[in-house]
Short mmCIF file of C-alpha atoms and ligand atoms in Angstrom, two decimals:
data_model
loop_
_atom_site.label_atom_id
_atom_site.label_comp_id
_atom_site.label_asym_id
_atom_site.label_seq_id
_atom_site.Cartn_x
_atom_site.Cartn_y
_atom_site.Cartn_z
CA UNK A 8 15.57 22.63 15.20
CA UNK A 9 13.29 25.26 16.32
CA UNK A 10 10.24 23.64 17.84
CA UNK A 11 6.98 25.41 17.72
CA UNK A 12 3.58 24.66 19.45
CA UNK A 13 0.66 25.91 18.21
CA UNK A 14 -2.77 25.31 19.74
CA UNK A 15 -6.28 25.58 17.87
CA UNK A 16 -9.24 25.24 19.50
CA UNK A 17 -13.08 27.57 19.68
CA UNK A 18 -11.44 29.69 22.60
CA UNK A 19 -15.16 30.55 23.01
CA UNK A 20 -14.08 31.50 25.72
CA UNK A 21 -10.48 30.88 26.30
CA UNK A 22 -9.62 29.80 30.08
CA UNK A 23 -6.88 28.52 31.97
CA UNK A 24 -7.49 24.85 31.20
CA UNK A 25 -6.31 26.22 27.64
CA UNK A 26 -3.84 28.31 28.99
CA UNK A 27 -2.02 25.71 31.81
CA UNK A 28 -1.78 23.35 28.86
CA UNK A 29 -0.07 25.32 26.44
CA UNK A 30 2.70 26.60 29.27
CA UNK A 31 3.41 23.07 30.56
CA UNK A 32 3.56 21.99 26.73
CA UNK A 33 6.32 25.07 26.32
CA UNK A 34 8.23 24.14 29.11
CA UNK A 35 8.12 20.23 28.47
CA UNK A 36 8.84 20.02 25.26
CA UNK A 37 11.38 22.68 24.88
CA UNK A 38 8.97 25.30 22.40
CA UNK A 39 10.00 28.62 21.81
CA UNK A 40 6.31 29.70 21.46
CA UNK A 41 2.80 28.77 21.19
CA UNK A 42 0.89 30.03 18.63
CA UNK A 43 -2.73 30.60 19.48
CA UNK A 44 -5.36 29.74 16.01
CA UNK A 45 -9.03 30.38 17.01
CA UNK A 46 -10.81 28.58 14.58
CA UNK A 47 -13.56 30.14 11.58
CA UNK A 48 -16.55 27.99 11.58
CA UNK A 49 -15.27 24.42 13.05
CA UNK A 50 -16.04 21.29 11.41
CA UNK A 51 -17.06 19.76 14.19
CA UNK A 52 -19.16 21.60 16.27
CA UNK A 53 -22.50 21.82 15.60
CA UNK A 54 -23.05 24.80 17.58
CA UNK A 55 -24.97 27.40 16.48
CA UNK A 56 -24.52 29.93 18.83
CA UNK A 57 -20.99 30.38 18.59
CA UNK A 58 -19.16 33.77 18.97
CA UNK A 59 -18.03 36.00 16.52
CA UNK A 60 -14.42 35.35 15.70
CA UNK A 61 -13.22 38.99 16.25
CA UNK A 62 -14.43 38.22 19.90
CA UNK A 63 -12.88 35.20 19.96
CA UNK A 64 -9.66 36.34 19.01
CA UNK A 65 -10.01 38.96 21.37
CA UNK A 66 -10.43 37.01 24.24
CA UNK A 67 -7.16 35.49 23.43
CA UNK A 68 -5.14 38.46 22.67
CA UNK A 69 -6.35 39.34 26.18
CA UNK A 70 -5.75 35.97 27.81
CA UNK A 71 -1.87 35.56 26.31
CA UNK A 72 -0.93 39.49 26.65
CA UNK A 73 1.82 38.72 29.41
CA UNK A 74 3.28 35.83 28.14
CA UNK A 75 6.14 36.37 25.78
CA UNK A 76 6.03 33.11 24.22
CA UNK A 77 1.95 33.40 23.35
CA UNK A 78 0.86 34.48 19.95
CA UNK A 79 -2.04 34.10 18.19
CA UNK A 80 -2.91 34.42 14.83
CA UNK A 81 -6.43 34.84 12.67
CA UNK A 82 -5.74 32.96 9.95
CA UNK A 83 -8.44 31.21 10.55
CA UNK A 84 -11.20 33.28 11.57
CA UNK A 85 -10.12 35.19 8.10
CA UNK A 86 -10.06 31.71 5.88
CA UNK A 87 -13.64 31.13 3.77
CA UNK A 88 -15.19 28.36 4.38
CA UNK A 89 -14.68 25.80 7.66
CA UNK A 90 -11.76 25.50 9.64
CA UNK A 91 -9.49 22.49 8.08
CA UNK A 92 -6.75 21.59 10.86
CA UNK A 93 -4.80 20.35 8.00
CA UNK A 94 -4.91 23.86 5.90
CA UNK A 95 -3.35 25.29 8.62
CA UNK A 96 -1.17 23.41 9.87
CA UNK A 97 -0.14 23.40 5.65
CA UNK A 98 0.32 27.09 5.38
CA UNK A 99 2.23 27.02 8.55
CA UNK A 100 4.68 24.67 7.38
CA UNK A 101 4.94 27.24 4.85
CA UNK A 102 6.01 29.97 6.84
CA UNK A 103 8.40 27.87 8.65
CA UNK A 104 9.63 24.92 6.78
CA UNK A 105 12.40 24.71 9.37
CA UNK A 106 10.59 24.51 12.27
CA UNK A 107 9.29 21.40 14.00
CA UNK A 108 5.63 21.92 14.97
CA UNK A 109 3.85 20.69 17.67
CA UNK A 110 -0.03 20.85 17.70
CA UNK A 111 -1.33 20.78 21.47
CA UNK A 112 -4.87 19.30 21.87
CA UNK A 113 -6.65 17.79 25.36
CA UNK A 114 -6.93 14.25 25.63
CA UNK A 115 -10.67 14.70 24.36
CA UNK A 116 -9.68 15.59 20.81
CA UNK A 117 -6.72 13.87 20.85
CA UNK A 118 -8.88 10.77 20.25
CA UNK A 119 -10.95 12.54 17.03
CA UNK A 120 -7.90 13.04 15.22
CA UNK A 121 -8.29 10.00 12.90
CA UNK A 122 -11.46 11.46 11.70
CA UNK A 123 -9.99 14.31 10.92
CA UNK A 124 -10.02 15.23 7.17
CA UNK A 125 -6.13 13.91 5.69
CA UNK A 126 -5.58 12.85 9.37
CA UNK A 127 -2.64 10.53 7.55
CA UNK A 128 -0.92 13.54 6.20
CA UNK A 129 -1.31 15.72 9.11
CA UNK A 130 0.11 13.07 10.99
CA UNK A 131 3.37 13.04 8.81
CA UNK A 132 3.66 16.78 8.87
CA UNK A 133 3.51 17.55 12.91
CA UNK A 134 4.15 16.01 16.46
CA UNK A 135 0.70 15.75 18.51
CA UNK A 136 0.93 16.87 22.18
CA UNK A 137 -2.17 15.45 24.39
CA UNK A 138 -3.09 17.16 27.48
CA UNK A 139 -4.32 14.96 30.27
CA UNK A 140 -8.42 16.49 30.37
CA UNK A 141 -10.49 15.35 33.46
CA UNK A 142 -12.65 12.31 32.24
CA UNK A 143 -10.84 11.69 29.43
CA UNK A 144 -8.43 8.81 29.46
CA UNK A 145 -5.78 8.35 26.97
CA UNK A 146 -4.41 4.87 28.00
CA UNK A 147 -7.28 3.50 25.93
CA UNK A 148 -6.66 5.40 22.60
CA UNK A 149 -2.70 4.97 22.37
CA UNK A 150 -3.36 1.42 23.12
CA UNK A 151 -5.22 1.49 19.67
CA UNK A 152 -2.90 3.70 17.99
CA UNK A 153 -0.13 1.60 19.02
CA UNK A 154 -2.06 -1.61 17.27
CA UNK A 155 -3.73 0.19 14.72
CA UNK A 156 -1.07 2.84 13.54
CA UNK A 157 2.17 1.83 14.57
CA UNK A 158 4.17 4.46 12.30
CA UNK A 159 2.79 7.34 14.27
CA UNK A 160 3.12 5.91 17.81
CA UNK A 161 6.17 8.22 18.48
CA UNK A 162 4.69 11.58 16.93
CA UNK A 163 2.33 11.83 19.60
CA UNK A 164 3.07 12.25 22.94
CA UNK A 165 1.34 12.07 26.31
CA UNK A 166 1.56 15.38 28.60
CA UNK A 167 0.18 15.25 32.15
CA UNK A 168 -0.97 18.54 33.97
CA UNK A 169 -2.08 19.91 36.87
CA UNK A 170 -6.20 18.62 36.27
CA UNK A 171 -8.44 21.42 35.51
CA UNK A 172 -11.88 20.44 35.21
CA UNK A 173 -12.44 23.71 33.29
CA UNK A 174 -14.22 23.83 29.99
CA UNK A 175 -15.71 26.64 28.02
CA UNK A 176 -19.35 24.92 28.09
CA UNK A 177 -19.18 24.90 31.80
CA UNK A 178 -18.20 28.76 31.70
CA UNK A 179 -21.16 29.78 28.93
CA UNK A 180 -23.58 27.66 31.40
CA UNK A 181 -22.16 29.71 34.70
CA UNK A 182 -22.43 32.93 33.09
CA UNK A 183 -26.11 31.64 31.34
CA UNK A 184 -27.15 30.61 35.22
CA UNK A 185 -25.51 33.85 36.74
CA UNK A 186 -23.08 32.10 38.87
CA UNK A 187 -19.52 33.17 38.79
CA UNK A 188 -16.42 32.36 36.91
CA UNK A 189 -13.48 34.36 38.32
CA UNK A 190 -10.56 32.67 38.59
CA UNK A 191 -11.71 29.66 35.96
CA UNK A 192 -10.23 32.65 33.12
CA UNK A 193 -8.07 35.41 33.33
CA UNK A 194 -9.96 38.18 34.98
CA UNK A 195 -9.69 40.56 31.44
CA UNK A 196 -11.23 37.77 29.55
CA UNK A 197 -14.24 37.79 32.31
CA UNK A 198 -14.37 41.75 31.91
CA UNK A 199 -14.87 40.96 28.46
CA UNK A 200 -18.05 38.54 28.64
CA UNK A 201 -19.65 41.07 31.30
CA UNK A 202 -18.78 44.42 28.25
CA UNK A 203 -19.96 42.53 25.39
CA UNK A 204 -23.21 40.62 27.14
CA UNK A 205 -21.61 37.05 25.68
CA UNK A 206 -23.32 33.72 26.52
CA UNK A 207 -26.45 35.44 28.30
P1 ATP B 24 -16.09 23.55 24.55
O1 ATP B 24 -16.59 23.14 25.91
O2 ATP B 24 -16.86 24.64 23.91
O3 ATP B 24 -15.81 22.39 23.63
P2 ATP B 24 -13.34 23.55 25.43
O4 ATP B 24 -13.18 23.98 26.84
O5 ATP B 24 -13.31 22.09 25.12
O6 ATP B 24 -14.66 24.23 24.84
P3 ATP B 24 -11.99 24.12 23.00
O7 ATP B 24 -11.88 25.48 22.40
O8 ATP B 24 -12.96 23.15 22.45
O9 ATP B 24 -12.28 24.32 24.57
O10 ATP B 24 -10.57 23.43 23.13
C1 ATP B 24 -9.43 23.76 22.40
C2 ATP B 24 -8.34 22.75 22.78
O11 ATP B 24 -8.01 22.87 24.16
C3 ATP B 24 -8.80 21.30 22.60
O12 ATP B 24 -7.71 20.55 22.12
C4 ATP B 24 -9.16 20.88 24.00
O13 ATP B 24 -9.04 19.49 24.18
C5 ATP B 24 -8.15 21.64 24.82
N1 ATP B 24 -8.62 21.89 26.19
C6 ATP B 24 -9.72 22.57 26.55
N2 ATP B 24 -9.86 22.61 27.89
C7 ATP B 24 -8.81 21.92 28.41
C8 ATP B 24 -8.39 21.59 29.76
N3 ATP B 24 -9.11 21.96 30.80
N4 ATP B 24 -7.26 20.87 29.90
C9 ATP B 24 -6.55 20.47 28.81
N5 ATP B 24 -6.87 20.76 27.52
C10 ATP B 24 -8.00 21.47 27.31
MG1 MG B 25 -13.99 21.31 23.29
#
C-alpha cells in the first residue's frame, strides 16, 4: 500500500519547523511523498490579517522546490468557502482510493482534532501523525484518547523531532519588530517576505 502524507496548515509563512516535520514523517513512516495543502480561509483562526493564498502557496512552492518527495497542491486556496480538513482529505481519497494517507499535524493541533467538523469520519478515513511542538505535550491528550476513544488509539501516532521552537507568529512578530529570521525559513521564502513587504 502506497502511503501518502499530506500536511495542511496556514504556511503563513512556511518554515522549517513545518518543513523538519514533514521529512522525519517521510522517512519514519515509510511515505512516498508529502503533499503540501495551504489552507483558503481556516476555520479556526480568527486572524484577520492573513496572507493572500497565492502568496501562501508561493512560499511553499519555494520552500519544497528541492525536495523530490514535496508537493503541494491549491485545492484549497481555490475551494469557496472555509477550509474543511475533512473535504479534503474526502476529495483526496478520491484521487487515490488506494493509497493510505497520513495527515501530519504538531502536537498543538493534534489535540483540536475532536473539534474538528466530522472529526469521527476523518478519523476512519486517515492515520494522524503528531509532531512533538515545543510546549506542547502529547502524553496528556493520548491518555484521553486512549480512555475516551479507544477505536482510534492506533490511527494516530506519536513522532518525535529534533525541537524547533519555530512558529510562523514568532516570524510575522520578528519581521513586524525588524529583527531577523534567516535560518528559522529557507532563505527564498525570506527573499520573499522582504519583495512582497509581508507582515510589516
Ligand atoms: P501560526 O503561528 O500562525 O499558527 P504555525 O507555525 O503554527 O503558524 P501552521 O501553519 O499553523 O504554522 O501549522 C501547520 C501545521 O504545522 C500544524 O499542524 C502545526 O502544528 C505544525 N507545525 C507548525 N510549526 C511546527 C513545529 N515547529 N514543529 C512541528 N510542527 C509544527
Ligand atoms: Mg499554528
Amino acid at each position: 500500500m502506497v502511503k501518502i502524507g499530506v500536511m495542511g496548515g496556514t504556511f503563513d509563512p512556511i518554515h522549517y519547523g513545518h518543513l523538519v516535520a514533514a521529512e522525519m514523517a517521510r522517512s519514519e513512516f515509510n511515505l512516498s511523498k508529502v503533499l503540501f495543502i495551504p489552507t483558503g480561509i481556516p476555520p479556526h483562526k480568527d486572524r484577520l490579517d492573513i496572507s493572500a493564498g497565492k502568496s501562501r502557496l508561493e512560499m511553499v512552492e519555494r520552500a519544497i522546490k528541492d525536495n523530490p518527495a514535496f508537493e503541494c497542491s491549491a485545492m484549497e486556496i481555490e475551494r469557496q468557502g472555509p477550509s474543511y480538513t475533512v473535504e479534503t482529505l474526502r476529495l483526496l481519497s478520491k484521487i487515490w482510493p488506494e493509497h493510505e494517507l497520513y495527515f501530519i499535524t504538531g502536537t498543538d493541533a493534534l489535540r483540536e482534532i475532536f473539534s474538528w467538523r466530522e472529526a469521527e469520519e476523518i478519523l476512519t478515513m486517515i492515520q494522524f501523525i503528531g509532531a512533538a511542538r515545543p510546549g506542547f505535550d502529547a502524553k496528556d491528550f493520548l491518555q484521553s484518547v486512549r480512555q475516551d476513544h479507544p477505536e482510534i488509539v492506533d490511527k494516530i501516532h506519536y513522532l518525535e523531532v529534533p525541537a524547533l521552537a519555530i512558529s510562523s507568529t514568532d516570524i510575522r512578530m520578528r519581521v513586524k519588530q525588524q529583527k531577523p529570521i534567516r535560518y528559522l525559513l529557507p532563505e527564498a521564502v525570506r527573499l520573499f517576505i522582504e519583495q512582497k513587504n509581508l507582515y510589516r
